[in-house]
Amino acid sequence: MDTMERLFRKKININAVNVLKRTALHFAVAGNHISAVEFLLHHKARVDIADKHGLTAIHLAAWSGNLEIMLMLIKAGADQKAKNQEGMNVLHFAAKNNGVRIVNYFIRDLHLMELNKPDEKGRKPFLLAAEMGHEEMIDELITLNLFTSEKDKEGNTALHLAAKNGHRDVLEILLQHWEDINELNQQNASALHVATQNGHTPLVRFLISHNIDLDAQFLNNIILYIYKRHQTPLHLAADLGNVEIIETLLKAGCDFSMVDKQGKTALAVASRSNHALVVDMIIKAERFYIWKQTTGHHRESITDDHHCNDVSNINLSFKQDHDMQTKQFRASLWNLAYNRLKMREWVKLAEFWKFTNEQIKAIEEQWTGNFYKEHGHRMFLIWLHGVLIAGQNPIKHLYEDLISMGFQQVAGEQFGRKCEQLPFSVPL
């Protein structure tokens, strides 16, 4: 303050601007220096000088949320409706930085409802608050009747913007007031598409659990919800190789037959993208839901006796198996694939176990040449997943199937003695 006093006595221009056309008042307001702001205003500093981007001191006060400085600027004659080059006024800046006191002052005290306008991107303050994830601001704007389901110029609603940045708490508030959770933007993407694309796994789980019927509204609908290449959320997650989101979508029971604009299923997309883990997960899920349909098992129907083959009692997962109870048997499957089977023999077993041609092709697509051993190993692990879910003894099952397929010697050497042991402990 002493330096400012000395400079003022030396007749320094109090409204001098820098290369960005910002005055000392801009800096004082941005820094929340109340005494400096008071000094500058007392010495007739201009309050409405806009910088290179159209930003005035009142915008900075709204951004910082300092109501005391805001009142000083307005008393000094600042234009309360000033906009910057992006069409943003004080309400936009306050909403974007959670300035609840500022919003309250302009709406409750000054009744300037006309400030609730879209900026150059078509976004009202409500959309900006949702984009930034400000729960307190969202609640306040709803209380002030400034809630809006309107879209910006890219067709995004507040739902899309909150989903893009993973703001689950804001989405929970929004969904209490939203009619169409599956509304699409100009890219024909819903909030679920956006959350999936940006890898927000917890948010994807939340959206699926919150009255989103994937079967009816996303994947079995006659009109396929499009995103870039006519992709469903499962296509997007498969393309990105996001295991956590894939797991969530697979558990929700997606329709795996849906194709994108290129005629590719999610399995084909994952295969093309070299996501071997995702490929195996999708195949496990395809086989699981076929088994569930053909055997009449339903996850919802929990029986009183809780049989081990009741799928409702299974902690369902399609991820890679790391269970200690299956470790020894998985080692036997590895030995079988790498040391006992010749090229293409794993395919014969896969066909015997009703793997589809697309599934076999997807397994093969990740590797070439002598990696048929890896193909066979992955196929065995996928098969094991289904056997365990069905509550069957995998040792006995494999032994009998090897015999049926003409691999008597391999079956006897590999599993003959084990079949005489106690039943395999199924990890349910």
One Martini backbone bead per residue (centre of mass of N, CA, C, O) as a GRO file, in nm:
protein
  428
    1MET     BB    1   0.057   0.063  -0.019
    2ASP     BB    2   0.297   0.255  -0.009
    3THR     BB    3   0.373   0.226  -0.306
    4MET     BB    4   0.106   0.325  -0.423
    5GLU     BB    5   0.123   0.606  -0.302
    6ARG     BB    6   0.386   0.696  -0.441
    7LEU     BB    7   0.291   0.651  -0.735
    8PHE     BB    8   0.050   0.844  -0.724
    9ARG     BB    9   0.224   1.104  -0.656
   10LYS     BB   10   0.379   1.052  -0.948
   11LYS     BB   11   0.139   1.018  -1.167
   12ILE     BB   12   0.049   0.746  -1.216
   13ASN     BB   13  -0.137   0.551  -1.412
   14ILE     BB   14  -0.410   0.383  -1.279
   15ASN     BB   15  -0.505   0.270  -1.593
   16ALA     BB   16  -0.290   0.099  -1.669
   17VAL     BB   17  -0.169  -0.135  -1.912
   18ASN     BB   18  -0.094  -0.430  -2.029
   19VAL     BB   19  -0.063  -0.663  -2.279
   20LEU     BB   20  -0.365  -0.765  -2.168
   21LYS     BB   21  -0.525  -0.511  -2.063
   22ARG     BB   22  -0.444  -0.482  -1.753
   23THR     BB   23  -0.507  -0.366  -1.449
   24ALA     BB   24  -0.468  -0.314  -1.119
   25LEU     BB   25  -0.759  -0.403  -1.054
   26HIS     BB   26  -0.743  -0.684  -1.159
   27PHE     BB   27  -0.523  -0.778  -0.955
   28ALA     BB   28  -0.665  -0.707  -0.690
   29VAL     BB   29  -0.916  -0.884  -0.733
   30ALA     BB   30  -0.778  -1.158  -0.796
   31GLY     BB   31  -0.618  -1.135  -0.501
   32ASN     BB   32  -0.809  -1.026  -0.270
   33HIS     BB   33  -0.732  -0.705  -0.227
   34ILE     BB   34  -0.910  -0.491  -0.056
   35SER     BB   35  -0.725  -0.244  -0.003
   36ALA     BB   36  -0.647  -0.203  -0.301
   37VAL     BB   37  -0.929  -0.163  -0.412
   38GLU     BB   38  -1.003   0.077  -0.235
   39PHE     BB   39  -0.777   0.265  -0.335
   40LEU     BB   40  -0.844   0.264  -0.640
   41LEU     BB   41  -1.138   0.367  -0.614
   42HIS     BB   42  -1.071   0.629  -0.457
   43HIS     BB   43  -0.876   0.701  -0.729
   44LYS     BB   44  -1.057   0.645  -0.992
   45ALA     BB   45  -1.079   0.373  -1.097
   46ARG     BB   46  -1.167   0.185  -1.354
   47VAL     BB   47  -1.425  -0.077  -1.375
   48ASP     BB   48  -1.470  -0.130  -1.718
   49ILE     BB   49  -1.213  -0.257  -1.802
   50ALA     BB   50  -1.111  -0.456  -2.065
   51ASP     BB   51  -0.952  -0.707  -2.167
   52LYS     BB   52  -0.854  -0.908  -2.424
   53HIS     BB   53  -1.121  -1.102  -2.321
   54GLY     BB   54  -1.341  -0.913  -2.168
   55LEU     BB   55  -1.231  -0.873  -1.878
   56THR     BB   56  -1.350  -0.776  -1.572
   57ALA     BB   57  -1.355  -0.713  -1.240
   58ILE     BB   58  -1.638  -0.846  -1.187
   59HIS     BB   59  -1.555  -1.126  -1.289
   60LEU     BB   60  -1.330  -1.177  -1.076
   61ALA     BB   61  -1.516  -1.159  -0.831
   62ALA     BB   62  -1.695  -1.396  -0.910
   63TRP     BB   63  -1.472  -1.609  -0.922
   64SER     BB   64  -1.368  -1.565  -0.618
   65GLY     BB   65  -1.631  -1.494  -0.426
   66ASN     BB   66  -1.613  -1.180  -0.342
   67LEU     BB   67  -1.852  -0.986  -0.206
   68GLU     BB   68  -1.711  -0.731  -0.103
   69ILE     BB   69  -1.586  -0.651  -0.376
   70MET     BB   70  -1.843  -0.650  -0.538
   71LEU     BB   71  -1.978  -0.415  -0.383
   72MET     BB   72  -1.762  -0.205  -0.450
   73LEU     BB   73  -1.795  -0.212  -0.761
   74ILE     BB   74  -2.096  -0.139  -0.776
   75LYS     BB   75  -2.073   0.131  -0.623
   76ALA     BB   76  -1.863   0.231  -0.860
   77GLY     BB   77  -2.030   0.128  -1.142
   78ALA     BB   78  -2.046  -0.151  -1.232
   79ASP     BB   79  -2.129  -0.374  -1.475
   80GLN     BB   80  -2.355  -0.632  -1.411
   81LYS     BB   81  -2.383  -0.729  -1.743
   82ALA     BB   82  -2.118  -0.807  -1.822
   83LYS     BB   83  -1.922  -0.937  -2.099
   84ASN     BB   84  -1.735  -1.146  -2.251
   85GLN     BB   85  -1.626  -1.302  -2.542
   86GLU     BB   86  -1.796  -1.572  -2.431
   87GLY     BB   87  -2.065  -1.460  -2.281
   88MET     BB   88  -1.977  -1.404  -1.984
   89ASN     BB   89  -2.097  -1.357  -1.666
   90VAL     BB   90  -2.117  -1.350  -1.332
   91LEU     BB   91  -2.284  -1.614  -1.316
   92HIS     BB   92  -2.087  -1.795  -1.465
   93PHE     BB   93  -1.839  -1.756  -1.281
   94ALA     BB   94  -1.973  -1.845  -1.017
   95ALA     BB   95  -2.062  -2.130  -1.110
   96LYS     BB   96  -1.772  -2.232  -1.194
   97ASN     BB   97  -1.660  -2.147  -0.871
   98ASN     BB   98  -1.876  -2.166  -0.635
   99GLY     BB   99  -2.039  -1.872  -0.599
  100VAL     BB  100  -2.300  -1.855  -0.400
  101ARG     BB  101  -2.311  -1.560  -0.291
  102ILE     BB  102  -2.322  -1.425  -0.567
  103VAL     BB  103  -2.579  -1.552  -0.673
  104ASN     BB  104  -2.763  -1.458  -0.444
  105TYR     BB  105  -2.729  -1.156  -0.489
  106PHE     BB  106  -2.834  -1.136  -0.791
  107ILE     BB  107  -3.110  -1.292  -0.738
  108ARG     BB  108  -3.227  -1.217  -0.450
  109ASP     BB  109  -3.148  -0.903  -0.437
  110LEU     BB  110  -3.149  -0.799  -0.758
  111HIS     BB  111  -3.317  -0.972  -0.968
  112LEU     BB  112  -3.114  -1.091  -1.217
  113MET     BB  113  -3.243  -1.313  -1.430
  114GLU     BB  114  -3.103  -1.220  -1.708
  115LEU     BB  115  -2.827  -1.371  -1.646
  116ASN     BB  116  -2.972  -1.644  -1.741
  117LYS     BB  117  -2.763  -1.714  -1.991
  118PRO     BB  118  -2.614  -1.800  -2.263
  119ASP     BB  119  -2.333  -1.855  -2.397
  120GLU     BB  120  -2.146  -1.913  -2.678
  121LYS     BB  121  -2.195  -2.239  -2.610
  122GLY     BB  122  -2.488  -2.258  -2.465
  123ARG     BB  123  -2.424  -2.201  -2.149
  124LYS     BB  124  -2.547  -2.212  -1.860
  125PRO     BB  125  -2.474  -2.200  -1.532
  126PHE     BB  126  -2.572  -2.491  -1.474
  127LEU     BB  127  -2.375  -2.635  -1.672
  128LEU     BB  128  -2.112  -2.535  -1.541
  129ALA     BB  129  -2.155  -2.662  -1.262
  130ALA     BB  130  -2.171  -2.954  -1.367
  131GLU     BB  131  -1.893  -2.966  -1.505
  132MET     BB  132  -1.738  -2.895  -1.218
  133GLY     BB  133  -1.893  -3.034  -0.961
  134HIS     BB  134  -2.107  -2.837  -0.798
  135GLU     BB  135  -2.324  -2.910  -0.560
  136GLU     BB  136  -2.400  -2.645  -0.416
  137MET     BB  137  -2.475  -2.492  -0.674
  138ILE     BB  138  -2.690  -2.680  -0.780
  139ASP     BB  139  -2.879  -2.654  -0.540
  140GLU     BB  140  -2.915  -2.345  -0.559
  141LEU     BB  141  -3.026  -2.328  -0.852
  142ILE     BB  142  -3.274  -2.495  -0.794
  143THR     BB  143  -3.392  -2.309  -0.575
  144LEU     BB  144  -3.384  -2.060  -0.800
  145ASN     BB  145  -3.497  -2.180  -1.073
  146LEU     BB  146  -3.215  -2.269  -1.264
  147PHE     BB  147  -3.297  -2.511  -1.385
  148THR     BB  148  -3.176  -2.718  -1.671
  149SER     BB  149  -3.232  -2.924  -1.984
  150GLU     BB  150  -3.070  -2.783  -2.166
  151LYS     BB  151  -2.868  -2.730  -2.447
  152ASP     BB  152  -2.599  -2.698  -2.608
  153LYS     BB  153  -2.434  -2.665  -2.917
  154GLU     BB  154  -2.360  -2.995  -2.872
  155GLY     BB  155  -2.607  -3.129  -2.701
  156ASN     BB  156  -2.547  -3.078  -2.403
  157THR     BB  157  -2.609  -3.160  -2.094
  158ALA     BB  158  -2.557  -3.175  -1.765
  159LEU     BB  159  -2.513  -3.478  -1.774
  160HIS     BB  160  -2.281  -3.491  -1.977
  161LEU     BB  161  -2.081  -3.301  -1.825
  162ALA     BB  162  -2.067  -3.468  -1.564
  163ALA     BB  163  -1.983  -3.740  -1.697
  164LYS     BB  164  -1.717  -3.651  -1.831
  165ASN     BB  165  -1.592  -3.577  -1.519
  166GLY     BB  166  -1.712  -3.779  -1.291
  167HIS     BB  167  -1.983  -3.650  -1.136
  168ARG     BB  168  -2.172  -3.820  -0.930
  169ASP     BB  169  -2.306  -3.627  -0.722
  170VAL     BB  170  -2.439  -3.453  -0.936
  171LEU     BB  171  -2.602  -3.677  -1.076
  172GLU     BB  172  -2.780  -3.746  -0.836
  173ILE     BB  173  -2.924  -3.475  -0.843
  174LEU     BB  174  -3.020  -3.464  -1.139
  175LEU     BB  175  -3.195  -3.737  -1.141
  176GLN     BB  176  -3.428  -3.607  -0.964
  177HIS     BB  177  -3.501  -3.404  -1.238
  178TRP     BB  178  -3.505  -3.623  -1.464
  179GLU     BB  179  -3.647  -3.774  -1.750
  180ASP     BB  180  -3.397  -3.829  -1.970
  181ILE     BB  181  -3.118  -4.024  -1.931
  182ASN     BB  182  -3.088  -4.098  -2.266
  183GLU     BB  183  -2.994  -3.850  -2.380
  184LEU     BB  184  -2.873  -3.688  -2.673
  185ASN     BB  185  -2.631  -3.571  -2.856
  186GLN     BB  186  -2.478  -3.485  -3.155
  187GLN     BB  187  -2.318  -3.776  -3.120
  188ASN     BB  188  -2.518  -3.980  -2.997
  189ALA     BB  189  -2.469  -3.941  -2.678
  190SER     BB  190  -2.477  -4.044  -2.370
  191ALA     BB  191  -2.387  -4.046  -2.048
  192LEU     BB  192  -2.277  -4.336  -2.069
  193HIS     BB  193  -2.094  -4.298  -2.307
  194VAL     BB  194  -1.919  -4.074  -2.181
  195ALA     BB  195  -1.824  -4.232  -1.932
  196THR     BB  196  -1.696  -4.463  -2.091
  197GLN     BB  197  -1.492  -4.303  -2.267
  198ASN     BB  198  -1.358  -4.168  -1.986
  199GLY     BB  199  -1.327  -4.404  -1.759
  200HIS     BB  200  -1.584  -4.400  -1.540
  201THR     BB  201  -1.656  -4.662  -1.365
  202PRO     BB  202  -1.837  -4.580  -1.120
  203LEU     BB  203  -2.038  -4.424  -1.303
  204VAL     BB  204  -2.133  -4.657  -1.474
  205ARG     BB  205  -2.251  -4.819  -1.244
  206PHE     BB  206  -2.452  -4.605  -1.154
  207LEU     BB  207  -2.614  -4.573  -1.421
  208ILE     BB  208  -2.703  -4.867  -1.441
  209SER     BB  209  -2.850  -4.866  -1.151
  210HIS     BB  210  -3.020  -4.599  -1.261
  211ASN     BB  211  -3.270  -4.685  -1.452
  212ILE     BB  212  -3.102  -4.860  -1.660
  213ASP     BB  213  -3.202  -5.036  -1.951
  214LEU     BB  214  -3.000  -5.196  -2.149
  215ASP     BB  215  -3.176  -5.377  -2.315
  216ALA     BB  216  -3.403  -5.166  -2.401
  217GLN     BB  217  -3.227  -4.874  -2.440
  218PHE     BB  218  -2.937  -4.974  -2.577
  219LEU     BB  219  -2.926  -5.286  -2.722
  220ASN     BB  220  -3.245  -5.370  -2.818
  221ASN     BB  221  -3.294  -5.145  -2.988
  222ILE     BB  222  -3.373  -5.056  -3.297
  223ILE     BB  223  -3.225  -4.798  -3.226
  224LEU     BB  224  -2.901  -4.738  -3.239
  225TYR     BB  225  -2.683  -4.608  -3.042
  226ILE     BB  226  -2.472  -4.350  -3.132
  227TYR     BB  227  -2.096  -4.350  -3.168
  228LYS     BB  228  -1.955  -4.259  -3.445
  229ARG     BB  229  -1.980  -4.609  -3.512
  230HIS     BB  230  -2.237  -4.723  -3.391
  231GLN     BB  231  -2.194  -4.747  -3.071
  232THR     BB  232  -2.185  -4.903  -2.790
  233PRO     BB  233  -2.065  -4.915  -2.480
  234LEU     BB  234  -1.922  -5.188  -2.537
  235HIS     BB  235  -1.759  -5.094  -2.778
  236LEU     BB  236  -1.603  -4.872  -2.637
  237ALA     BB  237  -1.470  -5.046  -2.414
  238ALA     BB  238  -1.334  -5.244  -2.613
  239ASP     BB  239  -1.161  -5.032  -2.760
  240LEU     BB  240  -1.017  -4.934  -2.480
  241GLY     BB  241  -0.974  -5.179  -2.269
  242ASN     BB  242  -1.182  -5.164  -2.021
  243VAL     BB  243  -1.225  -5.387  -1.774
  244GLU     BB  244  -1.421  -5.257  -1.566
  245ILE     BB  245  -1.645  -5.175  -1.765
  246ILE     BB  246  -1.687  -5.446  -1.894
  247GLU     BB  247  -1.777  -5.590  -1.637
  248THR     BB  248  -2.028  -5.417  -1.588
  249LEU     BB  249  -2.172  -5.468  -1.863
  250LEU     BB  250  -2.179  -5.780  -1.851
  251LYS     BB  251  -2.348  -5.800  -1.588
  252ALA     BB  252  -2.600  -5.649  -1.727
  253GLY     BB  253  -2.666  -5.792  -2.004
  254CYS     BB  254  -2.577  -5.782  -2.297
  255ASP     BB  255  -2.597  -5.748  -2.645
  256PHE     BB  256  -2.363  -5.915  -2.851
  257SER     BB  257  -2.498  -5.881  -3.154
  258MET     BB  258  -2.429  -5.604  -3.188
  259VAL     BB  259  -2.354  -5.359  -3.438
  260ASP     BB  260  -2.176  -5.159  -3.619
  261LYS     BB  261  -2.117  -4.991  -3.909
  262GLN     BB  262  -1.905  -5.239  -3.981
  263GLY     BB  263  -2.035  -5.510  -3.849
  264LYS     BB  264  -1.929  -5.513  -3.549
  265THR     BB  265  -1.868  -5.649  -3.269
  266ALA     BB  266  -1.735  -5.626  -2.962
  267LEU     BB  267  -1.547  -5.865  -3.007
  268ALA     BB  268  -1.418  -5.760  -3.271
  269VAL     BB  269  -1.308  -5.498  -3.151
  270ALA     BB  270  -1.124  -5.626  -2.937
  271SER     BB  271  -0.962  -5.797  -3.134
  272ARG     BB  272  -0.856  -5.560  -3.314
  273SER     BB  273  -0.726  -5.411  -3.042
  274ASN     BB  274  -0.566  -5.626  -2.866
  275HIS     BB  275  -0.773  -5.733  -2.620
  276ALA     BB  276  -0.749  -6.025  -2.471
  277LEU     BB  277  -0.903  -5.995  -2.202
  278VAL     BB  278  -1.166  -5.891  -2.330
  279VAL     BB  279  -1.223  -6.123  -2.514
  280ASP     BB  280  -1.250  -6.337  -2.288
  281MET     BB  281  -1.480  -6.199  -2.136
  282ILE     BB  282  -1.693  -6.202  -2.361
  283ILE     BB  283  -1.698  -6.507  -2.403
  284LYS     BB  284  -1.783  -6.582  -2.121
  285ALA     BB  285  -2.050  -6.425  -2.133
  286GLU     BB  286  -2.178  -6.563  -2.373
  287ARG     BB  287  -2.175  -6.850  -2.245
  288PHE     BB  288  -2.328  -6.785  -1.989
  289TYR     BB  289  -2.603  -6.682  -2.119
  290ILE     BB  290  -2.659  -6.942  -2.266
  291TRP     BB  291  -2.664  -7.125  -2.021
  292LYS     BB  292  -2.885  -6.972  -1.869
  293GLN     BB  293  -3.104  -7.007  -2.087
  294THR     BB  294  -3.095  -7.327  -2.128
  295THR     BB  295  -3.122  -7.391  -1.796
  296GLY     BB  296  -3.299  -7.163  -1.632
  297HIS     BB  297  -3.122  -6.953  -1.503
  298HIS     BB  298  -3.154  -6.708  -1.229
  299ARG     BB  299  -3.041  -6.447  -1.039
  300GLU     BB  300  -3.319  -6.385  -0.886
  301SER     BB  301  -3.356  -6.701  -0.807
  302ILE     BB  302  -3.354  -6.775  -0.479
  303THR     BB  303  -3.298  -7.044  -0.298
  304ASP     BB  304  -3.309  -7.211   0.003
  305ASP     BB  305  -3.065  -7.432  -0.049
  306HIS     BB  306  -2.820  -7.324  -0.208
  307HIS     BB  307  -2.698  -7.427  -0.458
  308CYS     BB  308  -2.400  -7.438  -0.637
  309ASN     BB  309  -2.572  -7.404  -0.927
  310ASP     BB  310  -2.670  -7.126  -0.833
  311VAL     BB  311  -2.616  -6.823  -0.979
  312SER     BB  312  -2.702  -6.634  -0.735
  313ASN     BB  313  -2.432  -6.741  -0.558
  314ILE     BB  314  -2.247  -6.593  -0.753
  315ASN     BB  315  -1.950  -6.411  -0.793
  316LEU     BB  316  -1.964  -6.256  -1.063
  317SER     BB  317  -1.703  -6.308  -1.317
  318PHE     BB  318  -1.483  -6.222  -1.618
  319LYS     BB  319  -1.219  -6.237  -1.516
  320GLN     BB  320  -0.929  -6.329  -1.432
  321ASP     BB  321  -0.804  -6.614  -1.281
  322HIS     BB  322  -0.672  -6.607  -0.915
  323ASP     BB  323  -0.751  -6.857  -0.772
  324MET     BB  324  -0.624  -7.086  -0.547
  325GLN     BB  325  -0.823  -7.333  -0.605
  326THR     BB  326  -0.730  -7.327  -0.933
  327LYS     BB  327  -0.422  -7.336  -0.976
  328GLN     BB  328  -0.354  -7.637  -1.032
  329PHE     BB  329  -0.547  -7.673  -1.273
  330ARG     BB  330  -0.430  -7.443  -1.446
  331ALA     BB  331  -0.155  -7.578  -1.475
  332SER     BB  332  -0.263  -7.822  -1.633
  333LEU     BB  333  -0.372  -7.658  -1.872
  334TRP     BB  334  -0.103  -7.541  -1.958
  335ASN     BB  335   0.036  -7.814  -2.016
  336LEU     BB  336  -0.166  -7.907  -2.227
  337ALA     BB  337  -0.129  -7.666  -2.431
  338TYR     BB  338   0.205  -7.667  -2.448
  339ASN     BB  339   0.274  -8.011  -2.439
  340ARG     BB  340   0.014  -8.203  -2.570
  341LEU     BB  341  -0.080  -8.021  -2.806
  342LYS     BB  342  -0.149  -7.969  -3.122
  343MET     BB  343  -0.212  -7.816  -3.388
  344ARG     BB  344  -0.565  -7.751  -3.374
  345GLU     BB  345  -0.670  -7.920  -3.125
  346TRP     BB  346  -0.807  -7.691  -2.969
  347VAL     BB  347  -1.032  -7.647  -3.178
  348LYS     BB  348  -1.175  -7.916  -3.142
  349LEU     BB  349  -1.249  -7.861  -2.848
  350ALA     BB  350  -1.402  -7.598  -2.892
  351GLU     BB  351  -1.622  -7.723  -3.074
  352PHE     BB  352  -1.717  -7.931  -2.864
  353TRP     BB  353  -1.778  -7.668  -2.661
  354LYS     BB  354  -1.926  -7.446  -2.844
  355PHE     BB  355  -1.756  -7.266  -2.996
  356THR     BB  356  -1.748  -7.018  -3.199
  357ASN     BB  357  -1.609  -6.890  -3.474
  358GLU     BB  358  -1.574  -6.604  -3.357
  359GLN     BB  359  -1.430  -6.689  -3.098
  360ILE     BB  360  -1.189  -6.832  -3.227
  361LYS     BB  361  -1.094  -6.593  -3.397
  362ALA     BB  362  -1.049  -6.397  -3.155
  363ILE     BB  363  -0.827  -6.564  -3.019
  364GLU     BB  364  -0.628  -6.573  -3.274
  365GLU     BB  365  -0.582  -6.254  -3.335
  366GLN     BB  366  -0.346  -6.185  -3.117
  367TRP     BB  367  -0.185  -6.412  -3.273
  368THR     BB  368   0.098  -6.585  -3.427
  369GLY     BB  369   0.196  -6.881  -3.529
  370ASN     BB  370   0.312  -7.052  -3.235
  371PHE     BB  371   0.057  -6.933  -3.054
  372TYR     BB  372  -0.144  -7.178  -3.019
  373LYS     BB  373  -0.088  -7.232  -2.720
  374GLU     BB  374  -0.221  -6.974  -2.616
  375HIS     BB  375  -0.495  -7.026  -2.733
  376GLY     BB  376  -0.553  -7.287  -2.575
  377HIS     BB  377  -0.526  -7.170  -2.291
  378ARG     BB  378  -0.756  -6.963  -2.311
  379MET     BB  379  -0.978  -7.165  -2.378
  380PHE     BB  380  -0.959  -7.327  -2.113
  381LEU     BB  381  -1.029  -7.088  -1.920
  382ILE     BB  382  -1.307  -7.037  -2.038
  383TRP     BB  383  -1.419  -7.317  -1.986
  384LEU     BB  384  -1.375  -7.317  -1.677
  385HIS     BB  385  -1.571  -7.092  -1.609
  386GLY     BB  386  -1.829  -7.251  -1.696
  387VAL     BB  387  -1.796  -7.501  -1.515
  388LEU     BB  388  -1.799  -7.354  -1.240
  389ILE     BB  389  -2.078  -7.218  -1.273
  390ALA     BB  390  -2.220  -7.510  -1.310
  391GLY     BB  391  -2.093  -7.699  -1.076
  392GLN     BB  392  -1.859  -7.867  -1.190
  393ASN     BB  393  -1.618  -8.113  -1.250
  394PRO     BB  394  -1.334  -8.045  -1.426
  395ILE     BB  395  -1.175  -8.309  -1.423
  396LYS     BB  396  -1.397  -8.503  -1.514
  397HIS     BB  397  -1.486  -8.345  -1.762
  398LEU     BB  398  -1.213  -8.348  -1.915
  399TYR     BB  399  -1.158  -8.647  -1.922
  400GLU     BB  400  -1.414  -8.731  -2.082
  401ASP     BB  401  -1.365  -8.540  -2.330
  402LEU     BB  402  -1.093  -8.655  -2.420
  403ILE     BB  403  -1.195  -8.933  -2.477
  404SER     BB  404  -1.417  -8.851  -2.686
  405MET     BB  405  -1.174  -8.708  -2.876
  406GLY     BB  406  -0.909  -8.916  -2.864
  407PHE     BB  407  -0.735  -8.846  -2.575
  408GLN     BB  408  -0.646  -9.094  -2.390
  409GLN     BB  409  -0.350  -9.055  -2.306
  410VAL     BB  410  -0.375  -8.771  -2.195
  411ALA     BB  411  -0.596  -8.828  -1.989
  412GLY     BB  412  -0.447  -9.042  -1.820
  413GLU     BB  413  -0.185  -8.879  -1.751
  414GLN     BB  414  -0.328  -8.611  -1.646
  415PHE     BB  415  -0.634  -8.728  -1.496
  416GLY     BB  416  -0.687  -9.018  -1.394
  417ARG     BB  417  -0.619  -9.004  -1.084
  418LYS     BB  418  -0.790  -8.750  -1.011
  419CYS     BB  419  -1.074  -8.888  -1.058
  420GLU     BB  420  -1.043  -9.056  -0.777
  421GLN     BB  421  -1.092  -8.824  -0.626
  422LEU     BB  422  -1.223  -8.581  -0.492
  423PRO     BB  423  -1.411  -8.339  -0.545
  424PHE     BB  424  -1.401  -8.047  -0.673
  425SER     BB  425  -1.347  -7.727  -0.557
  426VAL     BB  426  -1.584  -7.482  -0.583
  427PRO     BB  427  -1.552  -7.130  -0.624
  428LEU     BB  428  -1.834  -6.949  -0.471
   0.00000   0.00000   0.00000
